[in-house]
Rosetta silent file (secondary structure, phi, psi, omega in degrees, C-alpha in Angstrom):
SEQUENCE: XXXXXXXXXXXXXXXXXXXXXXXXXXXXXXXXXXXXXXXXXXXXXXXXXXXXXXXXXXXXXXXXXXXXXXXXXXXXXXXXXXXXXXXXXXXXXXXXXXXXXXXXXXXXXXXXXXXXXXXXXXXXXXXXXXXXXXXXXXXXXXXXXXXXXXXXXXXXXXXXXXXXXXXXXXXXXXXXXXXXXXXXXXXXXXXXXXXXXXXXXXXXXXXXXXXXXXXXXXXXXXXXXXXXXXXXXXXXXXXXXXXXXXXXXXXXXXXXXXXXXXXXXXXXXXXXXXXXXXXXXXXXXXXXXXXXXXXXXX
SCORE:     score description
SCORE:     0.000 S_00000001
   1 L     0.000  107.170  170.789  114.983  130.266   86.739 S_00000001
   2 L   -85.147  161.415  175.835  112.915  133.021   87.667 S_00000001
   3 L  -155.861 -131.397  160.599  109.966  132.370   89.171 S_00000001
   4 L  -117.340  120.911 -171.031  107.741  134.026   92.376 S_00000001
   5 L   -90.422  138.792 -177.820  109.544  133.455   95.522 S_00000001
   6 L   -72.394  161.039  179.184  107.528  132.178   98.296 S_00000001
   7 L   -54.947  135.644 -176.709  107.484  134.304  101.976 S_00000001
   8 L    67.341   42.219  142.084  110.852  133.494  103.431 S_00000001
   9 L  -102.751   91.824  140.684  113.170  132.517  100.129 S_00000001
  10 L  -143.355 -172.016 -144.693  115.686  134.943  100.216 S_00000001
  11 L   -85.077  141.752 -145.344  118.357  135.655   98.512 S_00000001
  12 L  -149.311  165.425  161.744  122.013  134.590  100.156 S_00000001
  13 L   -18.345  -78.235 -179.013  126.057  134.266   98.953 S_00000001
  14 L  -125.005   41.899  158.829  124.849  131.681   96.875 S_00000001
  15 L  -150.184   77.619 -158.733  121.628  131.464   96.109 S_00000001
  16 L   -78.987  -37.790 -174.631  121.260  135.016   94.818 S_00000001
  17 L  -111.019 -173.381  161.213  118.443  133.197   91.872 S_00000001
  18 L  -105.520    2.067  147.737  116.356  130.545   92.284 S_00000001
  19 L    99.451 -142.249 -172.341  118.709  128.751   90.611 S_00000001
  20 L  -116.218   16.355 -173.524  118.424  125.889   87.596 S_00000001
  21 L  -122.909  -90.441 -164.173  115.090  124.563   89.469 S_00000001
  22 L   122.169  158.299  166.894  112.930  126.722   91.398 S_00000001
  23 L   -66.980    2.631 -166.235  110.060  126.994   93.928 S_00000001
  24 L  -114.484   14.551 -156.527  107.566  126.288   91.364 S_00000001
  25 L  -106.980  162.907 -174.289  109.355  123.019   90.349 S_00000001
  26 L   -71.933 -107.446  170.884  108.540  119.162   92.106 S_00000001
  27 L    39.647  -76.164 -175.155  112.473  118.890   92.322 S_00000001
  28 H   -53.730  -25.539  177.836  112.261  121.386   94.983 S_00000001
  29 H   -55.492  -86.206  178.751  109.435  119.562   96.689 S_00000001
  30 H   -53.586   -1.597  163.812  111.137  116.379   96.884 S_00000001
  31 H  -104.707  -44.174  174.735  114.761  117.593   98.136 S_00000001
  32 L   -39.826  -27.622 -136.499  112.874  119.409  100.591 S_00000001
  33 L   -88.016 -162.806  161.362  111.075  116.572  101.926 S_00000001
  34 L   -83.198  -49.710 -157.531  113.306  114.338  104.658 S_00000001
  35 H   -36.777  -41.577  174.170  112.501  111.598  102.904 S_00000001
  36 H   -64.209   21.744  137.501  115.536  112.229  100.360 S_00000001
  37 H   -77.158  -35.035  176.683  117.863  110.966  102.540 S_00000001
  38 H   -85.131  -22.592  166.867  116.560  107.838  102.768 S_00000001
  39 H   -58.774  -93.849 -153.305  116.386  107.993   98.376 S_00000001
  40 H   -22.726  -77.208  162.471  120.196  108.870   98.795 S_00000001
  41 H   -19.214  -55.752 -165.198  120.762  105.501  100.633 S_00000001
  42 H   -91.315  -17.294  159.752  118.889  103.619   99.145 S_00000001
  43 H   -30.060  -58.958  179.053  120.559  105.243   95.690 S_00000001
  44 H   -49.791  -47.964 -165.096  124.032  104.099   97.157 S_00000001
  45 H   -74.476  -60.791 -154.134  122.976  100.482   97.788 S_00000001
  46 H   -72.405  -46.221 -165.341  121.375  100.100   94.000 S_00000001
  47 H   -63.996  -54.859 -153.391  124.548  101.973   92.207 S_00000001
  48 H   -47.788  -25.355  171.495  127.291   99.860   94.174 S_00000001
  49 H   -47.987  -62.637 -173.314  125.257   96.927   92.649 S_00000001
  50 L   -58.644   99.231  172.137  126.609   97.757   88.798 S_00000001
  51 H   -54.371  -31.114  146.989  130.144   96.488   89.569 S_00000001
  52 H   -32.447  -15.545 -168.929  131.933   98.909   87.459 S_00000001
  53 H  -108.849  -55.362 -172.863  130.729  101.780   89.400 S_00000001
  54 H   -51.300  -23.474  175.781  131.498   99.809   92.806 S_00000001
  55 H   -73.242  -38.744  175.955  135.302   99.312   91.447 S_00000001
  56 H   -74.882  -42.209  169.038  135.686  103.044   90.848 S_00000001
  57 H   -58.645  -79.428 -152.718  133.865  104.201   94.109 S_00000001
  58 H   -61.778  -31.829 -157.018  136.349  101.083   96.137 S_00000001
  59 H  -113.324    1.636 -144.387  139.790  102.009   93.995 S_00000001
  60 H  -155.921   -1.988  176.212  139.354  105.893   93.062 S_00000001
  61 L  -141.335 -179.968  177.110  137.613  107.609   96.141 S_00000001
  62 L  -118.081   49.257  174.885  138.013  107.476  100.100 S_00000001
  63 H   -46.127  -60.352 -176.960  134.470  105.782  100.489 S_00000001
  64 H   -46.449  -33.151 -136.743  136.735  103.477  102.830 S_00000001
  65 H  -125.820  -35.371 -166.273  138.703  105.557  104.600 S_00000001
  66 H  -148.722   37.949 -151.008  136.149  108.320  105.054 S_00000001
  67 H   -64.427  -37.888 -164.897  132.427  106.902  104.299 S_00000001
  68 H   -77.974  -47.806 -173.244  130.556  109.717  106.344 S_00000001
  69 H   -43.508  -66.846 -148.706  132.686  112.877  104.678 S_00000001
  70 H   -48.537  -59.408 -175.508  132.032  111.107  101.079 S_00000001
  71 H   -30.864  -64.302  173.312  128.079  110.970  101.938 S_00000001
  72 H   -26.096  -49.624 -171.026  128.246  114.588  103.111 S_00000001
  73 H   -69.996  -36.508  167.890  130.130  115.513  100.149 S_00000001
  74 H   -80.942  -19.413  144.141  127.431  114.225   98.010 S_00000001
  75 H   -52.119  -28.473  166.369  124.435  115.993  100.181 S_00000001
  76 H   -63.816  -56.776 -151.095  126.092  118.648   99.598 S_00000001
  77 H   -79.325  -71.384 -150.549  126.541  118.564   96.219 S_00000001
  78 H   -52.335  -45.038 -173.428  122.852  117.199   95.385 S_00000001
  79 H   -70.864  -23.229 -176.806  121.553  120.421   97.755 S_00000001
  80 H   -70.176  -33.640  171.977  123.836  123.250   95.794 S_00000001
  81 H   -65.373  -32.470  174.877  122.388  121.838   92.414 S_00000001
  82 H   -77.231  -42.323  169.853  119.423  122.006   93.759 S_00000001
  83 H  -106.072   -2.070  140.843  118.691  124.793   95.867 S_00000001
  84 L   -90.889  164.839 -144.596  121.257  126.853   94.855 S_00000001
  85 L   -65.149  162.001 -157.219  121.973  130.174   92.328 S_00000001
  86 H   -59.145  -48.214  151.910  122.390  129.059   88.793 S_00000001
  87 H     9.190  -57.799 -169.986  126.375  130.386   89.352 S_00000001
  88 H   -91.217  -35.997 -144.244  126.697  128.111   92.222 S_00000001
  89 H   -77.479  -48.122 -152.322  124.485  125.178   90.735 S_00000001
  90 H   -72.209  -20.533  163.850  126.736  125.251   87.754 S_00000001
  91 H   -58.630  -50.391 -157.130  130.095  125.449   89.332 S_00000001
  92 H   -85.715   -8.869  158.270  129.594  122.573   91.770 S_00000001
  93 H   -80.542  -47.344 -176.936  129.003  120.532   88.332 S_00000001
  94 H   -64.585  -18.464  173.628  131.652  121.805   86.485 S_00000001
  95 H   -61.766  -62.419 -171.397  133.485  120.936   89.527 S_00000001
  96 H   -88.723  -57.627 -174.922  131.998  117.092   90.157 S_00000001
  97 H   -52.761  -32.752  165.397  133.038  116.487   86.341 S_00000001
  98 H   -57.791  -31.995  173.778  136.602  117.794   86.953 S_00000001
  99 H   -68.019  -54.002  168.509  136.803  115.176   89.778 S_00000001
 100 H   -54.630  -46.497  165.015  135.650  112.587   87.894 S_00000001
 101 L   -51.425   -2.978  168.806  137.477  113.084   85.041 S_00000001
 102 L   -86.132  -21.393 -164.992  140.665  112.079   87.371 S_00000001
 103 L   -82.617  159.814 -147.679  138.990  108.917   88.999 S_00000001
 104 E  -171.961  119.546  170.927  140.478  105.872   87.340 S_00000001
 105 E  -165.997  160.944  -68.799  140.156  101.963   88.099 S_00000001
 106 E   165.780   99.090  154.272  141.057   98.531   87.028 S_00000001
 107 L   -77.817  135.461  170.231  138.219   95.962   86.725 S_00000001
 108 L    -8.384  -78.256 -137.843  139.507   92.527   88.718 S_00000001
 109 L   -95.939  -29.223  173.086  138.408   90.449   86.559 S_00000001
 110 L  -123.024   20.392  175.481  139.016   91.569   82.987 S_00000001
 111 L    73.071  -18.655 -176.412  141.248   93.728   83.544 S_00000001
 112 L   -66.637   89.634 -123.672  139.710   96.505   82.142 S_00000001
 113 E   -98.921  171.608 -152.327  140.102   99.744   83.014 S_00000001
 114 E  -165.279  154.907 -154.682  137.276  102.054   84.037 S_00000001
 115 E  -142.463  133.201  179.359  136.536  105.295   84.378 S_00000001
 116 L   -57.607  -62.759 -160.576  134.053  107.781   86.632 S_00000001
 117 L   -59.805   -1.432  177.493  133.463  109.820   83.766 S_00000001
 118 L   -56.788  108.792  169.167  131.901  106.683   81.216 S_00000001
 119 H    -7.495  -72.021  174.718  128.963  107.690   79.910 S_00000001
 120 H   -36.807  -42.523 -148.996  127.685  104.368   80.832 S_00000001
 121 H  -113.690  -38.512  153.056  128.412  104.258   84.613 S_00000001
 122 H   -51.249  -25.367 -164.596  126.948  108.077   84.669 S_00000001
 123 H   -67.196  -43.874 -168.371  123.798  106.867   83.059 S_00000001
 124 H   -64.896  -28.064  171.455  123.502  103.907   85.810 S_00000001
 125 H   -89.774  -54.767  160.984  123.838  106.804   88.593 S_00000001
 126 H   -51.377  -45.129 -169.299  121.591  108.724   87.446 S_00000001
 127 H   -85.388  -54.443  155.707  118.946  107.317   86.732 S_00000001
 128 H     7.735  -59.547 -158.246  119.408  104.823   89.901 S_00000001
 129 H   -74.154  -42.365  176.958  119.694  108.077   91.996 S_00000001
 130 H   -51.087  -53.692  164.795  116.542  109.703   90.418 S_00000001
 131 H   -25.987  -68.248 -156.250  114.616  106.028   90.910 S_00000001
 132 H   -86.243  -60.876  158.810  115.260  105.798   94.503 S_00000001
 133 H    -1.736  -77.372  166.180  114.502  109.473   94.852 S_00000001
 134 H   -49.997  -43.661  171.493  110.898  109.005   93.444 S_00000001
 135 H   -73.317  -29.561 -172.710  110.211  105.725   95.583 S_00000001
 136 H   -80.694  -12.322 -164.384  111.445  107.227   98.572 S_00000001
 137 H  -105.159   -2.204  175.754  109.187  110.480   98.253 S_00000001
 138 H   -88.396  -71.331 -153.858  106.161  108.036   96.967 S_00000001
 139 H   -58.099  -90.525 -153.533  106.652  105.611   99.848 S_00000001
 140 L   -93.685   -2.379  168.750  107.430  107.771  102.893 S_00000001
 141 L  -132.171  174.683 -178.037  106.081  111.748  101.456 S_00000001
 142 L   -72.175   34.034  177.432  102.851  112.722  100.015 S_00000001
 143 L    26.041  163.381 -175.994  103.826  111.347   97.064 S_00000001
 144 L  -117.956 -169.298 -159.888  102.826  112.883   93.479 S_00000001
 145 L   -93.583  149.891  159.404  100.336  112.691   90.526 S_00000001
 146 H   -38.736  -36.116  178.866  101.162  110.323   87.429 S_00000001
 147 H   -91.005  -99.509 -128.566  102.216  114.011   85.551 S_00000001
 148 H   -28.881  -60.079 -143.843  104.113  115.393   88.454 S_00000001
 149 H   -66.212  -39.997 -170.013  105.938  112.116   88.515 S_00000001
 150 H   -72.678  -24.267 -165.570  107.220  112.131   84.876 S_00000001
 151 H   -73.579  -37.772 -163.192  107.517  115.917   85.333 S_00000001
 152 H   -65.284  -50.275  174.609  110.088  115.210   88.415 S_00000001
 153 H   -15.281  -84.660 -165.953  111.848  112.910   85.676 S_00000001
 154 H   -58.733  -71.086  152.567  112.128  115.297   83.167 S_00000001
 155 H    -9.580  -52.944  166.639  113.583  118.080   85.534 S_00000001
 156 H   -56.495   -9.039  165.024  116.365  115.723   86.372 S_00000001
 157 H   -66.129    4.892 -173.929  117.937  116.205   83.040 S_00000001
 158 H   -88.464  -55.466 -170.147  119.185  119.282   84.250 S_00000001
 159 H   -50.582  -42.512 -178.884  121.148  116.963   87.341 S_00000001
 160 H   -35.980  -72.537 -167.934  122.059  114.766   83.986 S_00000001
 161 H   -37.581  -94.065  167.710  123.323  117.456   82.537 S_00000001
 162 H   -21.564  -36.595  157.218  125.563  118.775   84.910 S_00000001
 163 L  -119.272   82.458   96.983  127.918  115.608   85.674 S_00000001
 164 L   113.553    9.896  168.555  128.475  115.009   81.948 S_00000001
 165 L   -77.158 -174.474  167.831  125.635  112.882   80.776 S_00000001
 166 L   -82.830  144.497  171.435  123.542  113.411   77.710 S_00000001
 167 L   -71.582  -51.800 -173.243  120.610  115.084   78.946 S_00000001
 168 L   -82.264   16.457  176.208  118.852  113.021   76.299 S_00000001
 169 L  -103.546  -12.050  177.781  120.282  109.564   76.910 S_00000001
 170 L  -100.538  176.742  167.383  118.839  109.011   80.456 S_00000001
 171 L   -38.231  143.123 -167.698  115.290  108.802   81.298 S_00000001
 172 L  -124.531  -35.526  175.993  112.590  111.555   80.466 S_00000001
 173 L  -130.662  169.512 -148.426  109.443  109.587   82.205 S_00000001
 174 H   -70.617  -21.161  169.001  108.868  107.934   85.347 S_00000001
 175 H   -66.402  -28.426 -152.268  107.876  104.978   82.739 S_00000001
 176 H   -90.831  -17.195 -161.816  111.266  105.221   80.619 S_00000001
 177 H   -79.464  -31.232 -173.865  113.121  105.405   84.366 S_00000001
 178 H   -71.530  -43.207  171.525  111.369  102.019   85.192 S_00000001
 179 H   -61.443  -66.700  147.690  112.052  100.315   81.800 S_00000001
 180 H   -20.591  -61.003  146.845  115.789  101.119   82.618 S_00000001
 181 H   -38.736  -94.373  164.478  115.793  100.155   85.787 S_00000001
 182 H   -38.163  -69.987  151.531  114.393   96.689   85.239 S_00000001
 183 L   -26.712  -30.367  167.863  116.624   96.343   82.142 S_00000001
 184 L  -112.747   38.829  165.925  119.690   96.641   83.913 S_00000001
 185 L   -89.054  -22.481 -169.806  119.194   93.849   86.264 S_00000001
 186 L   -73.968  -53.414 -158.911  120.614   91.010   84.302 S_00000001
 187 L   -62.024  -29.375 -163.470  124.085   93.702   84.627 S_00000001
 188 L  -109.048  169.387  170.933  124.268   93.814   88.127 S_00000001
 189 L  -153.263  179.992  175.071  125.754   91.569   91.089 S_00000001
 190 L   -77.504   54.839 -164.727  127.562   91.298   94.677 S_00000001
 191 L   -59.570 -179.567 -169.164  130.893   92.079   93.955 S_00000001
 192 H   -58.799  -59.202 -155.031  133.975   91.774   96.976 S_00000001
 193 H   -76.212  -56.797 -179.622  133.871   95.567   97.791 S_00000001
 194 H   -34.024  -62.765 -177.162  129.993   95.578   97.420 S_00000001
 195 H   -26.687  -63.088 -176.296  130.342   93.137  100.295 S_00000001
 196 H   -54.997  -47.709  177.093  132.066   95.388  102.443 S_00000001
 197 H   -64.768  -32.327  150.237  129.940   98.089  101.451 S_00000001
 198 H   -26.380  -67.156 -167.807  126.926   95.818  102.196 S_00000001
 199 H  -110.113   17.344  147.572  127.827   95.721  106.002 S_00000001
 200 H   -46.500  -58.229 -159.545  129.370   99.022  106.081 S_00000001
 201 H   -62.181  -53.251 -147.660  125.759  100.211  105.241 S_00000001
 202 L  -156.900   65.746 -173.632  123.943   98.041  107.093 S_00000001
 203 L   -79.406   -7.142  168.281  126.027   96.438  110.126 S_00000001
 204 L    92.027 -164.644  175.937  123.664   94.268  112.065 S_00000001
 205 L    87.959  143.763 -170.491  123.631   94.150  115.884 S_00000001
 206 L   -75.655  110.503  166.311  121.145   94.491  118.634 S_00000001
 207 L   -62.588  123.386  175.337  120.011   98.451  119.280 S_00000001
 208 L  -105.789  -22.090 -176.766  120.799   99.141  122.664 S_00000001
 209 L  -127.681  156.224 -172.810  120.173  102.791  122.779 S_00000001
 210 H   -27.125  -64.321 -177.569  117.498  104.970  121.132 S_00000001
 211 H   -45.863  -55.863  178.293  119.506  106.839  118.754 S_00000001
 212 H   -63.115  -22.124 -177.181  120.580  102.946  117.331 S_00000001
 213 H   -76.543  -14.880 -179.076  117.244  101.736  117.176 S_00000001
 214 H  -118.828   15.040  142.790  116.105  104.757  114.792 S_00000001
 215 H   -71.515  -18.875  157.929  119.246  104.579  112.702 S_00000001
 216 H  -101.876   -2.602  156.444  118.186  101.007  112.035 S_00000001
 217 H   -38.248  -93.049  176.299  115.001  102.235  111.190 S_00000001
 218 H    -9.932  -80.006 -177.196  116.362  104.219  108.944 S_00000001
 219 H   -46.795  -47.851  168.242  118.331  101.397  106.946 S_00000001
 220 H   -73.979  -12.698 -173.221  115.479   99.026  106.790 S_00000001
 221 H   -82.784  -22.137 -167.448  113.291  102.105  105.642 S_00000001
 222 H   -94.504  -13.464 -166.698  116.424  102.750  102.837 S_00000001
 223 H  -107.729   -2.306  168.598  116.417   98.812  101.715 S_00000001
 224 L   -94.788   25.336  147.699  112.729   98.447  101.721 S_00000001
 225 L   -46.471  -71.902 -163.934  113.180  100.873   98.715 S_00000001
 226 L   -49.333  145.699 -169.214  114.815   98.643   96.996 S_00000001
 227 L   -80.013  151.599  161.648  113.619   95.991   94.158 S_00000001
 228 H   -34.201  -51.595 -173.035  113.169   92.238   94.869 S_00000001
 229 H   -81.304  -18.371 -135.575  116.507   91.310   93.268 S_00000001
 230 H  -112.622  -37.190  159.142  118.094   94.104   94.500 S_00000001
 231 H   -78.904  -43.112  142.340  117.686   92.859   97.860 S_00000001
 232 H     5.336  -68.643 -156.501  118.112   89.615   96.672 S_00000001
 233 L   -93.441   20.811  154.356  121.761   90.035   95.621 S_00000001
 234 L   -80.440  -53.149  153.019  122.508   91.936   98.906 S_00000001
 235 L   110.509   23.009  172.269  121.036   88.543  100.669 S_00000001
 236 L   -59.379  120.584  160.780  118.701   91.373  102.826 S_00000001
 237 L   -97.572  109.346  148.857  115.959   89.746  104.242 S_00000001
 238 L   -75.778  123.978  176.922  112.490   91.377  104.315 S_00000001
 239 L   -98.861  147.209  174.576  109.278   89.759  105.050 S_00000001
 240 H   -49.202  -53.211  167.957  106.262   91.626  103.205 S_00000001
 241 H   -66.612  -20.635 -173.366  105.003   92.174  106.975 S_00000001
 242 H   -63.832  -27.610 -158.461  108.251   93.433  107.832 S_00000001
 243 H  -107.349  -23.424  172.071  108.496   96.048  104.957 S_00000001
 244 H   -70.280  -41.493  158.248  104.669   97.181  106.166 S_00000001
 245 H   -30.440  -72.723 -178.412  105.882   97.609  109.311 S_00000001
 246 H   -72.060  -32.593  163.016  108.657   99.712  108.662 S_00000001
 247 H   -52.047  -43.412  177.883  107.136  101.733  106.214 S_00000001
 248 H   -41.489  -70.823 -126.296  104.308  102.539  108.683 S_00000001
 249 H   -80.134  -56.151  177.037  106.584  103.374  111.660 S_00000001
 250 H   -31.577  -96.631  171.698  108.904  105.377  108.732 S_00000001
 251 H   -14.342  -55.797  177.382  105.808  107.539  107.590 S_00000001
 252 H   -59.810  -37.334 -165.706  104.880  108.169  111.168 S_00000001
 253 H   -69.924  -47.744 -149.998  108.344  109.164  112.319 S_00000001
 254 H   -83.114  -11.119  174.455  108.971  111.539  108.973 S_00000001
 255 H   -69.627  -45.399 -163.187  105.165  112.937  109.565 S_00000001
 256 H   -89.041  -26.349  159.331  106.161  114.380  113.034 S_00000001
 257 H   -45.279  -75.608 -170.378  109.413  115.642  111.160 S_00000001
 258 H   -48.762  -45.422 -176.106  107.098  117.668  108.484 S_00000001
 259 L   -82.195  -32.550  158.757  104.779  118.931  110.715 S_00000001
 260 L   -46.990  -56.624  146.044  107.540  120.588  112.737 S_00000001
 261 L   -90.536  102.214  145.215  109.202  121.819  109.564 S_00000001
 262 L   -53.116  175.277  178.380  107.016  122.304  107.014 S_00000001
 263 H   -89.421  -50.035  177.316  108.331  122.661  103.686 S_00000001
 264 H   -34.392  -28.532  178.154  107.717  126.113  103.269 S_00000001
 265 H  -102.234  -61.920 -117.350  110.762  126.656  106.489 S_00000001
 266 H   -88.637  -43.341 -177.310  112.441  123.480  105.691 S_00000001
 267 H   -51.100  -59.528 -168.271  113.358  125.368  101.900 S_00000001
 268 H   -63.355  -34.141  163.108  114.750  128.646  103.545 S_00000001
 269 H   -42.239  -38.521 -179.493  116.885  126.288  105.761 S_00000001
 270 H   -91.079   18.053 -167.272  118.663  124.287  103.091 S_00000001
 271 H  -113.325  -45.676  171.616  119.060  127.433  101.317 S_00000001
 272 H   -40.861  -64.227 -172.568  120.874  128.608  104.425 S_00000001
 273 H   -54.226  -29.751  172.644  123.000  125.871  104.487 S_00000001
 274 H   -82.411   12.450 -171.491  124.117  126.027  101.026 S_00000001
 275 H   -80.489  -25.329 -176.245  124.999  129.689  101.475 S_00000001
 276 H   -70.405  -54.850 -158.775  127.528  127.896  104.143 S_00000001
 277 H   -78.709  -33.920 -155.839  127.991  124.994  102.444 S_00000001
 278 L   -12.333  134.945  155.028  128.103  125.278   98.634 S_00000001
 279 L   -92.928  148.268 -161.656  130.019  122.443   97.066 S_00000001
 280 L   120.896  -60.629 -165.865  132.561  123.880   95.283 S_00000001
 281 L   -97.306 -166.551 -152.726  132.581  126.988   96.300 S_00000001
 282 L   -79.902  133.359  162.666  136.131  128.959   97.972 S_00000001
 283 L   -92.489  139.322  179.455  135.491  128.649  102.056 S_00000001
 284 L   -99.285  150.812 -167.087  136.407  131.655  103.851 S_00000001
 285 L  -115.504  146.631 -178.579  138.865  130.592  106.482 S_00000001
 286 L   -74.467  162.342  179.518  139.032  131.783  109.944 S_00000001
 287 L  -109.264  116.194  171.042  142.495  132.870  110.887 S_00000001
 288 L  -132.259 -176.046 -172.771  143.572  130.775  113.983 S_00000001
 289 L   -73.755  -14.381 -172.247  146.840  129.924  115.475 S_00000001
 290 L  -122.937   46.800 -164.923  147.546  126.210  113.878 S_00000001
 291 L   -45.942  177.755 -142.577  145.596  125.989  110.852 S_00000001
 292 L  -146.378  137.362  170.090  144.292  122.455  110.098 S_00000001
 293 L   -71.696  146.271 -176.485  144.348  121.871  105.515 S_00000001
 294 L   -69.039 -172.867  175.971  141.158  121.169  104.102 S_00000001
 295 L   -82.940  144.376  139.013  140.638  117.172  102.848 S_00000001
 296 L   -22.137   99.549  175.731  141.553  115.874   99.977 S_00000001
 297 L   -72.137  132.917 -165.895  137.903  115.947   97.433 S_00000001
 298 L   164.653    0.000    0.000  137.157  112.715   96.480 S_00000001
């Protein structure tokens, strides 16, 4: 997309363009902010909900085995679509579909066998991921205007695009994304592995040192995202003051973030990183004496 690159956007390995978004688009705004980290969470938590998706993530990836790489691997992946050249943007999708198309799993209960790649179980992550996106950059960023928000919508058909949905079968405005949402509540529940992921996620316990006390921030900041039922079927308890609370002290903490990094520096950083980082692309390897194989993608 060309567009006019702001002071400090420049051009790297792999982000050579401005890519399939751009600086002039909210999509860049809202991956910029911090705040998308805490959408990303709170993404994870609503998707794991649809059990079909939670059987294929538990039987078909190494969520278990490896839960911090897997996150990584999907920050990665979310920043190369985003902030990187259309080349690389387009790759690391062409890429994420080739994965999927391998993942393969066996509902319990019917028997039934399921697949990453179903239309259906893409639809439910996208738009899920896009949701919790938008609430977390409402709730805890300077949130947007009624068009920006439908605009951010609409911009995600490109992310649609790219791991194999119809562009036009998920949501195009922040109304159709709500309408969706709520519609597919009746679908979801607390299946066995959701359990696990449930206190994977969100393990309980008394903070004894700083760092734990603003990592459980964090988590109540990712589940007071989250819909009524949605906590509900988790069994998360939130008091209304509780969720004011935490939003405050969230907003304050992610304020003192922003104002360090502004978004204008915070862009050429993640632009760095995906010159490092791309998902996808070929790593150049140092030559040492023992070499160590990369992991298993997945």
């Amino acid at each position: 997309m060309a567009t006019s690159r702001p002071a400090g956007v420049e051009a790297g390995g792999h982000t050579a363009d401005d890519g399939l978004y751009g600086p002039d688009s909210v999509t860049w705004r809202v991956v910029a902010h911090p705040s998308i980290g805490l959408g990303g969470t709170a993404a994870a938590m609503v998707q794991m909900l649809y059990p079909p998706v939670m059987y294929v993530i538990d039987q078909a990836s190494s969520v278990r085995e490896n839960p911090e790489l897997r996150a990584k691997r999907t920050g990665d992946y979310t920043a190369t679509i985003t902030f990187g050249d259309t080349a690389t943007a387009e790759n690391a999708g062409a890429m994420l579909r080739r994965l999927h198309s391998t993942r393969k799993a066996v509902g319990p209960d019917s028997g039934r066998p399921l697949r990453a790649d179903d239309p259906a179980l893409l639809e439910w992550v996208h738009n899920s991921l896009t949701w919790s996106m938008l609430r977390s950059f409402e709730t805890y960023g300077p949130g947007l205007s009624p068009a920006e928000r439908d605009r951010f919508v609409a911009e995600q058909r490109i992310a649609a695009r790219l791991v194999g949905c119809d562009p036009d079968s998920v949501a195009q405005t922040a109304a159709e994304l709500d309408a969706y949402m709520a519609a597919m509540e009746g679908k979801l529940a607390l299946s066995e592995p959701c359990l696990w992921f449930r206190d994977m996620v969100s393990p309980g316990g008394l903070a004894v040192k700083p760092a734990d006390a603003v990592k459980g921030l964090m988590t109540r900041a990712a589940i007071a995202l989250m819909s009524p039922l949605h906590r509900d079927l988790y069994g998360f308890k939130q008091s209304r003051l509780g969720r004011r609370a935490t939003v405050a002290a969230t907003r304050a903490l992610l304020a003192g973030a922003t104002s360090k990094l502004p978004l204008e520096a915070a862009i050429p950083q993640v632009r760095e990183y995906v010159d490092a980082h791309a998902f996808g692309a070929r790593r150049r390897r140092a030559v040492v004496p023992d070499p160590v194989g990369a992991a298993d993608p997945g």
